mmCIF file with all atom_site columns, C-alpha atoms in Angstrom:
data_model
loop_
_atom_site.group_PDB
_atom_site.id
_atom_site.type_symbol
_atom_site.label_atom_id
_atom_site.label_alt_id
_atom_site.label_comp_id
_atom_site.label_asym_id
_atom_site.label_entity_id
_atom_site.label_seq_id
_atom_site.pdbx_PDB_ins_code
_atom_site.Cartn_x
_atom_site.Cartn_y
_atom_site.Cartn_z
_atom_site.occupancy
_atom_site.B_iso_or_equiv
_atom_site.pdbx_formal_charge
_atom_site.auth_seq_id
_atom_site.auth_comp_id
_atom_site.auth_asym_id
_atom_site.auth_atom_id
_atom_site.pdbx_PDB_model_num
ATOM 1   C CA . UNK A 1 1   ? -73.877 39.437 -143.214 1.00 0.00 ? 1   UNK A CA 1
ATOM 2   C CA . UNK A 1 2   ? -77.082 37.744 -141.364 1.00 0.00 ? 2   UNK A CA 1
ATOM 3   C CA . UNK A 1 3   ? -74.611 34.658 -140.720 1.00 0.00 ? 3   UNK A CA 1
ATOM 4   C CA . UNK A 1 4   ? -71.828 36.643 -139.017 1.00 0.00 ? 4   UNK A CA 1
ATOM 5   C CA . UNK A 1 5   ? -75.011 38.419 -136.944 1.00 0.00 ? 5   UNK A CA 1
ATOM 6   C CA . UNK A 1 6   ? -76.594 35.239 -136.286 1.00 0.00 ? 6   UNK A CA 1
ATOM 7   C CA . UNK A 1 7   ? -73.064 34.194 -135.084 1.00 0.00 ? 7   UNK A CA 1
ATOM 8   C CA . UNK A 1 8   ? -72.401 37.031 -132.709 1.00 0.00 ? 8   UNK A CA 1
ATOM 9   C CA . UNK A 1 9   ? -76.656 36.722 -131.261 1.00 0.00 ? 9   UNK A CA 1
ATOM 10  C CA . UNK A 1 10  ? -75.738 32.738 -130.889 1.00 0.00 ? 10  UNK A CA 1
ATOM 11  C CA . UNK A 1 11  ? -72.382 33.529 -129.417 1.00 0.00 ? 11  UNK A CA 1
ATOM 12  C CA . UNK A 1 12  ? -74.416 36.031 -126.872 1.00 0.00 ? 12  UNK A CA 1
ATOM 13  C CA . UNK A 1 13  ? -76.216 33.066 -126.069 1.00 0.00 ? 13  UNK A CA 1
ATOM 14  C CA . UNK A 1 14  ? -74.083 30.585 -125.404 1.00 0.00 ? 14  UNK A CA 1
ATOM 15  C CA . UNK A 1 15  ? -71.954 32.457 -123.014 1.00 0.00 ? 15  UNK A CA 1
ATOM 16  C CA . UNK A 1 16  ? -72.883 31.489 -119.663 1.00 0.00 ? 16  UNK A CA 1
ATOM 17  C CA . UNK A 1 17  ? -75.266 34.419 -118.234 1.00 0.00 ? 17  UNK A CA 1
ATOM 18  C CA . UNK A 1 18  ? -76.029 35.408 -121.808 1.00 0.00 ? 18  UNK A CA 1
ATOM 19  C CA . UNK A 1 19  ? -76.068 38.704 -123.231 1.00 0.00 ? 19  UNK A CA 1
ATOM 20  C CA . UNK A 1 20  ? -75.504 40.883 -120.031 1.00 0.00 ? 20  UNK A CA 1
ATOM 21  C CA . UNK A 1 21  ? -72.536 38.401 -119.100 1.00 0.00 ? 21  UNK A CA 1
ATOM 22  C CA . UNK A 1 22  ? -71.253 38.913 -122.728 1.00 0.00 ? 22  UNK A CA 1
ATOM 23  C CA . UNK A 1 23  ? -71.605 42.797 -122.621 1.00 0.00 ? 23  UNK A CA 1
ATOM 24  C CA . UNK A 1 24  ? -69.668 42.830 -119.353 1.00 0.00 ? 24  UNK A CA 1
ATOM 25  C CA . UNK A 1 25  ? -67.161 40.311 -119.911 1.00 0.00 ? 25  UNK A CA 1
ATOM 26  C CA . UNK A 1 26  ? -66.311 42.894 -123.530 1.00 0.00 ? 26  UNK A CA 1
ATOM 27  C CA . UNK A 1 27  ? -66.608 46.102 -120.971 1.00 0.00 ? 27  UNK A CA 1
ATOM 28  C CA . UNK A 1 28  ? -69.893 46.877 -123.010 1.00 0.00 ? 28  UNK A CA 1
ATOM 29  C CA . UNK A 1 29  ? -73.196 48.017 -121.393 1.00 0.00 ? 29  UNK A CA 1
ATOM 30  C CA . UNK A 1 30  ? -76.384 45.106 -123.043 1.00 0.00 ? 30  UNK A CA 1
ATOM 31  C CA . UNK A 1 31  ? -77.280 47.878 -125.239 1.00 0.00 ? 31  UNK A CA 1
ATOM 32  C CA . UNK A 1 32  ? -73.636 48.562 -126.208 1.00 0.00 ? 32  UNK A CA 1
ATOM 33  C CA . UNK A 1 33  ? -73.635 45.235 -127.036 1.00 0.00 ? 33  UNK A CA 1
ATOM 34  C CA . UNK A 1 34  ? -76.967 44.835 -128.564 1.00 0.00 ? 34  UNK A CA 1
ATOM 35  C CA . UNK A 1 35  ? -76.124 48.503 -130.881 1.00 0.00 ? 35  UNK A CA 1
ATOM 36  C CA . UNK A 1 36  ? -72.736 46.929 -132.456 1.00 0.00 ? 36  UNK A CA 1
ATOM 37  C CA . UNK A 1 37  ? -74.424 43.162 -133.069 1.00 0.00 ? 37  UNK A CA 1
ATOM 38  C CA . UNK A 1 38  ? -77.826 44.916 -134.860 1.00 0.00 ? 38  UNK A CA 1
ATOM 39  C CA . UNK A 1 39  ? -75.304 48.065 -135.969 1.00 0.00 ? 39  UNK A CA 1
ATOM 40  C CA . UNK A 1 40  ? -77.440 50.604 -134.674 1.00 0.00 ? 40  UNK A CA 1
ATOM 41  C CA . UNK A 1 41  ? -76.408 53.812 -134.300 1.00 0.00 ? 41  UNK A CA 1
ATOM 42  C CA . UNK A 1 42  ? -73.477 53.476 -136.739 1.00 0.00 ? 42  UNK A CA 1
ATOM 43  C CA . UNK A 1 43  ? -71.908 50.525 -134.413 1.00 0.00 ? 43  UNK A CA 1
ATOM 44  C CA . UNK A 1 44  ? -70.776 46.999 -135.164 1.00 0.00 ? 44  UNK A CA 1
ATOM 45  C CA . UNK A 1 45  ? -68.683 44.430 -134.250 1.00 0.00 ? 45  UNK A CA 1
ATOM 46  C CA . UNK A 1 46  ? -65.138 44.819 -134.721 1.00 0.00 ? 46  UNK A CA 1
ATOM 47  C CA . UNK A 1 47  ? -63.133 41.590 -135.810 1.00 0.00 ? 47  UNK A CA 1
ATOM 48  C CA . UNK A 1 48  ? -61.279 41.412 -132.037 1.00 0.00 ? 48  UNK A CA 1
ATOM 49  C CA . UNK A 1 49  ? -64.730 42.095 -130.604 1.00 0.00 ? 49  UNK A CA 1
ATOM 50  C CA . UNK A 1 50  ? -65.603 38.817 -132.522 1.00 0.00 ? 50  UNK A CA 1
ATOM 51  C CA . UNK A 1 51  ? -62.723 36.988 -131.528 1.00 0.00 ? 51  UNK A CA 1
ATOM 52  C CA . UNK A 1 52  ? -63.531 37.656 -127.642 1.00 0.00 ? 52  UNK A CA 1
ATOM 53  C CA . UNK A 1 53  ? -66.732 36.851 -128.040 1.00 0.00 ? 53  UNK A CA 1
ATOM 54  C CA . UNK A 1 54  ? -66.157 33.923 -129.659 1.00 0.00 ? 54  UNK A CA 1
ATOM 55  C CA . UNK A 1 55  ? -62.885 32.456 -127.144 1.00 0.00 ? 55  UNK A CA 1
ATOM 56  C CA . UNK A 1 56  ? -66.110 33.487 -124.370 1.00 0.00 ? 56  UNK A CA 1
ATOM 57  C CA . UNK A 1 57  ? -68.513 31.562 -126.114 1.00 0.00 ? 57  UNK A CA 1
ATOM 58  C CA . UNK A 1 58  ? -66.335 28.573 -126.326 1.00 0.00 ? 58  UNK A CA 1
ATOM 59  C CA . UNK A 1 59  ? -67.874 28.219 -129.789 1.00 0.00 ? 59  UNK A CA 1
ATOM 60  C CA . UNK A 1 60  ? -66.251 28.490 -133.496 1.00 0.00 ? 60  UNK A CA 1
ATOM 61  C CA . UNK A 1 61  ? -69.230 30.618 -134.418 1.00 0.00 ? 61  UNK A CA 1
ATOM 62  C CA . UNK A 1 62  ? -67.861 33.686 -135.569 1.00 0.00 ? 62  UNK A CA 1
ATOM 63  C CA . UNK A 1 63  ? -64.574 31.161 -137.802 1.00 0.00 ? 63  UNK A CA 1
ATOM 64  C CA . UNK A 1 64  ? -67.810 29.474 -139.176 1.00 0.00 ? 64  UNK A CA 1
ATOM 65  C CA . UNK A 1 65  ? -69.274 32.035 -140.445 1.00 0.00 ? 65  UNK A CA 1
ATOM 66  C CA . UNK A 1 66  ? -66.635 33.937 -142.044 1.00 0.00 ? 66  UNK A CA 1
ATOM 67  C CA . UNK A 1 67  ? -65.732 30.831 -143.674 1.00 0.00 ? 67  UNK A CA 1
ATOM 68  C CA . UNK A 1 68  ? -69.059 30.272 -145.436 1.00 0.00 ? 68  UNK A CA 1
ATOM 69  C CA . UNK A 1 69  ? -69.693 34.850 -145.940 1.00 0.00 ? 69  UNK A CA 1
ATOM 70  C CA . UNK A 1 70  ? -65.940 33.333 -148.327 1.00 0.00 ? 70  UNK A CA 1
ATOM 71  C CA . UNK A 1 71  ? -67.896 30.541 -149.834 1.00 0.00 ? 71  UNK A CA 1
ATOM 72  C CA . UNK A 1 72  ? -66.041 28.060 -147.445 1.00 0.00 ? 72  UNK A CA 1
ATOM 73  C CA . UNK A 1 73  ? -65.892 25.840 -144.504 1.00 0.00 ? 73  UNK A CA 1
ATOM 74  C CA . UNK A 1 74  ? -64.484 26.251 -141.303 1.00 0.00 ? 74  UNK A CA 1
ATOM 75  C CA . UNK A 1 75  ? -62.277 23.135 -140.377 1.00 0.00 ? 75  UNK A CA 1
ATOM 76  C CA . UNK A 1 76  ? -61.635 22.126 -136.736 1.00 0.00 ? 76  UNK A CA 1
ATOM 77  C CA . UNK A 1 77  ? -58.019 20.725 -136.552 1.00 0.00 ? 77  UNK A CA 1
ATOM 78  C CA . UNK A 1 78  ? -57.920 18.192 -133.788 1.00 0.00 ? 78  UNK A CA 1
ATOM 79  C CA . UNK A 1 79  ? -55.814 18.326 -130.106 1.00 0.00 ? 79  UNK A CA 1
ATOM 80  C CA . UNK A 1 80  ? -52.786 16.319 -131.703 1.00 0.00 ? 80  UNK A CA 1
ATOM 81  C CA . UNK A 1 81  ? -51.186 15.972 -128.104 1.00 0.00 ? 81  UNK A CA 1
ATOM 82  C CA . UNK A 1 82  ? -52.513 12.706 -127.500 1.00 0.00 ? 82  UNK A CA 1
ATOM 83  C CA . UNK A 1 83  ? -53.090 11.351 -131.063 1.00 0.00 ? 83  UNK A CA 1
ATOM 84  C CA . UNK A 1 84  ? -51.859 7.444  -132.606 1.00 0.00 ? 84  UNK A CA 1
ATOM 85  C CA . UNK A 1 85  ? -52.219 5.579  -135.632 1.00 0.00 ? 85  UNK A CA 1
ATOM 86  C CA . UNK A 1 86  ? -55.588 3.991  -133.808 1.00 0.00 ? 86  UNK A CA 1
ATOM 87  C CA . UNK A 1 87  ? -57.234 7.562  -133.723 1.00 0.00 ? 87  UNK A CA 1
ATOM 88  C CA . UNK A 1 88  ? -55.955 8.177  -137.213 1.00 0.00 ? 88  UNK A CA 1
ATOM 89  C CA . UNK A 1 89  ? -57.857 5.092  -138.509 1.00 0.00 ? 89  UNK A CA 1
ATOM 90  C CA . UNK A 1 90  ? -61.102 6.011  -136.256 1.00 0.00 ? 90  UNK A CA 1
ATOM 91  C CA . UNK A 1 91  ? -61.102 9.392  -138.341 1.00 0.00 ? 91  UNK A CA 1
ATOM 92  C CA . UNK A 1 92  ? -60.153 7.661  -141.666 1.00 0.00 ? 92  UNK A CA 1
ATOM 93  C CA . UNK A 1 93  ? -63.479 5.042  -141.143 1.00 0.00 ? 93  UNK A CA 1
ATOM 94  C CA . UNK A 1 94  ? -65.688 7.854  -140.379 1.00 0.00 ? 94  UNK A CA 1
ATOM 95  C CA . UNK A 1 95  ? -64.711 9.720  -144.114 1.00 0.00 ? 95  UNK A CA 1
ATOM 96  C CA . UNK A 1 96  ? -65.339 5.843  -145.579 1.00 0.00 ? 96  UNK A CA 1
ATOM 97  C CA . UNK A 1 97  ? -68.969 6.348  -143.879 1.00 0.00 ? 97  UNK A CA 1
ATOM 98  C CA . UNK A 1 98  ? -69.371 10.075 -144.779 1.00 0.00 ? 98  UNK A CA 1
ATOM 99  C CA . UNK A 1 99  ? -69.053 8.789  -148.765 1.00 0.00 ? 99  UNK A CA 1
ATOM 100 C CA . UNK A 1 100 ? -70.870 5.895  -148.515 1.00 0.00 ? 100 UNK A CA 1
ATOM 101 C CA . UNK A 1 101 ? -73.651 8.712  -147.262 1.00 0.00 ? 101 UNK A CA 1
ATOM 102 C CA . UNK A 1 102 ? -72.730 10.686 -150.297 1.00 0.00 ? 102 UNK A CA 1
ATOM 103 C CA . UNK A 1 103 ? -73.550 8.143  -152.708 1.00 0.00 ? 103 UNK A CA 1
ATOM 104 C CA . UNK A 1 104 ? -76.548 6.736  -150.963 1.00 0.00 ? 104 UNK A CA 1
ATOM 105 C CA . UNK A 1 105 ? -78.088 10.589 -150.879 1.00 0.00 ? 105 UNK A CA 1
ATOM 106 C CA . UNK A 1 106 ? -77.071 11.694 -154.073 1.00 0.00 ? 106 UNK A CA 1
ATOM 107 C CA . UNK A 1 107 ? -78.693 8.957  -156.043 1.00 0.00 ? 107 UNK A CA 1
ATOM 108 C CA . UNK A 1 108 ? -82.131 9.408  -153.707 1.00 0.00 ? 108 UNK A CA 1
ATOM 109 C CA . UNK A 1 109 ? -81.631 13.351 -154.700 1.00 0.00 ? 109 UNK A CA 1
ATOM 110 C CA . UNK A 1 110 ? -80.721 13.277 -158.797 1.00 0.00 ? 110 UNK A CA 1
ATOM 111 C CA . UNK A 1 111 ? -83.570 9.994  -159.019 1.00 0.00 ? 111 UNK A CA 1
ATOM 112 C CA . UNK A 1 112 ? -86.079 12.667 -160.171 1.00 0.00 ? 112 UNK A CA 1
ATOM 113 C CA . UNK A 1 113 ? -83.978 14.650 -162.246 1.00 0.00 ? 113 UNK A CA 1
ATOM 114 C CA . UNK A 1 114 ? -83.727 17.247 -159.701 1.00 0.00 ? 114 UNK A CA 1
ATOM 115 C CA . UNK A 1 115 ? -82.073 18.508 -156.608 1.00 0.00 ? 115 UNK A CA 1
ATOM 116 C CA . UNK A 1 116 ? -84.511 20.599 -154.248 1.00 0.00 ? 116 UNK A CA 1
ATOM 117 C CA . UNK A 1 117 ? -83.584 22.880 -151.846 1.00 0.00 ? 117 UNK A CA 1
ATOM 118 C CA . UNK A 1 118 ? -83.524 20.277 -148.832 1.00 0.00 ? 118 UNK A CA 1
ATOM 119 C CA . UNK A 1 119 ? -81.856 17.922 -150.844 1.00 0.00 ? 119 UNK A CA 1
ATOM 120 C CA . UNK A 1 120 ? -78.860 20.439 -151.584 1.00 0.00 ? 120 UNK A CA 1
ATOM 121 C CA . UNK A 1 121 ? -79.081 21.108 -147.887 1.00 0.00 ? 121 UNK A CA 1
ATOM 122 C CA . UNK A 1 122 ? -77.908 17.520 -147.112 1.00 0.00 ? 122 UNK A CA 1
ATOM 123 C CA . UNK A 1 123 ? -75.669 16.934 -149.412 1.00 0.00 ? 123 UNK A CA 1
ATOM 124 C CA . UNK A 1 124 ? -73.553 20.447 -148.635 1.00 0.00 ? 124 UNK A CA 1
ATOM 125 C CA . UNK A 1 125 ? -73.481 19.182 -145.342 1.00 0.00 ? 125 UNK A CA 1
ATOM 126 C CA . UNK A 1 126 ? -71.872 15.862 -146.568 1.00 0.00 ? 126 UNK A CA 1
ATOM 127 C CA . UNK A 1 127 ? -69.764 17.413 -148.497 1.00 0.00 ? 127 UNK A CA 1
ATOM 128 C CA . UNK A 1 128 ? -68.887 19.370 -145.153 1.00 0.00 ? 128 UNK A CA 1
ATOM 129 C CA . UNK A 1 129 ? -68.387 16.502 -143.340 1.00 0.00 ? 129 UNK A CA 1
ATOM 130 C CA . UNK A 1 130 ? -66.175 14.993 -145.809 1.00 0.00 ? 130 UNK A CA 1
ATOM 131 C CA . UNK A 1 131 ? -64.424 18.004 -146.322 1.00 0.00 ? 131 UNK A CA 1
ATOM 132 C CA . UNK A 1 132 ? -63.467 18.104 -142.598 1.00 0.00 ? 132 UNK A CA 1
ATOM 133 C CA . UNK A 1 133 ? -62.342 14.557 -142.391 1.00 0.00 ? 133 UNK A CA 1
ATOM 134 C CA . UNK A 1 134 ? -59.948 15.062 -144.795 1.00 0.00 ? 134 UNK A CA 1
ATOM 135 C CA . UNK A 1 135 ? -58.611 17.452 -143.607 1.00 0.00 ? 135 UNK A CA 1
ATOM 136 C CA . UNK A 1 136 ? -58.425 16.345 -140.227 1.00 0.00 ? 136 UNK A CA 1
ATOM 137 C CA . UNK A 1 137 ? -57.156 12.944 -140.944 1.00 0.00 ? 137 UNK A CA 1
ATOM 138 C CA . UNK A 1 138 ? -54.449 14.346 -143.205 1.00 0.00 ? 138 UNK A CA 1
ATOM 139 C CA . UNK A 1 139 ? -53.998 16.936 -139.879 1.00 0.00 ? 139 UNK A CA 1
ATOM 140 C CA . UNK A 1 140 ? -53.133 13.845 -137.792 1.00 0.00 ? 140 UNK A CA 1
ATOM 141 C CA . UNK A 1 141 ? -51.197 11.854 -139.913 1.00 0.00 ? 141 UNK A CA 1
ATOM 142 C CA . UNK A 1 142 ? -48.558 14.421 -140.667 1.00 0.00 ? 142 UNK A CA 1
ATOM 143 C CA . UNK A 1 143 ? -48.169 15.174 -136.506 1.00 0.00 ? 143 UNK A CA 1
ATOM 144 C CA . UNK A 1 144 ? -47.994 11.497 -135.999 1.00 0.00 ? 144 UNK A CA 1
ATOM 145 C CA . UNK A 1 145 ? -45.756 10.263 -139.086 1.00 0.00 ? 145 UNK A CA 1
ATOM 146 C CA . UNK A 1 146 ? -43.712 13.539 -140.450 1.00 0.00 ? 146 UNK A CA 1
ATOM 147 C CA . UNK A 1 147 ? -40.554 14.038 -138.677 1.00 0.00 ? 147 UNK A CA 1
ATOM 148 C CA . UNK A 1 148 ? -39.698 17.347 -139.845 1.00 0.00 ? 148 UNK A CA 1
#
């Protein structure tokens, strides 16, 4: 649960004005807001509440989080509107970099045997990263080249 409050503080922050522009914008007095994000007083933040603050923030914060609370990762899909097969292969070349990366970091991080905590760090990101590309270059490809 600290990633879905660290989420709704970062949220706070990001919206322009901050935390009192955040309270207002949800109808909530700052100390409203602060009670539900730190559930004080038996409060917290309901899953709409999240949403708002999240389509206020103009972040993914609170998708992130719930994504990795499930043991997962959040996937942007991209604006397909303006998409072609050149954007398509932009996206594919930047998943060919992301596993070159893998393979360069995971041999530096298994060299000794054994994967410290900084190590892992990188290479879940990677795997992120990769994660996402896929999924966004697959995302693409089917708006661009399925016709049903």
């Amino acid at each position: 649960m600290d990633r879905l409050r660290t989420a709704y503080q970062t949220m706070c922050k990001a919206m322009p004005g901050g935390w009192p522009a955040m309270a207002a914008a949800l109808g909530f007095s700052k100390d409203g807001l602060e009670n539900r994000v730190y559930e004080r007083k038996g409060q917290s933040v309901s899953v709409h509440e999240a949403l708002q603050m999240q389509a206020f923030s103009g972040t993914t914060l609170f998708a992130e989080a719930v994504a990795a609370e499930a043991g997962g990762v959040f996937i942007p899909l991209p604006d397909v509107a303006t998409v072609d097969d050149e954007e398509i292969q932009r996206v594919y070349m930047e998943l060919v970099d992301e596993v070159g990366r893998l393979a360069r970091e995971w041999r530096e991080a298994t060299r000794d045997g054994e994967v410290d905590k900084r190590e892992r760090q990188r290479l879940e990101g990677i795997r992120d990263a990769i994660c996402t590309k896929v999924t966004q270059m697959n995302h693409l490809t089917f708006q661009v080249f399925c016709r049903s």
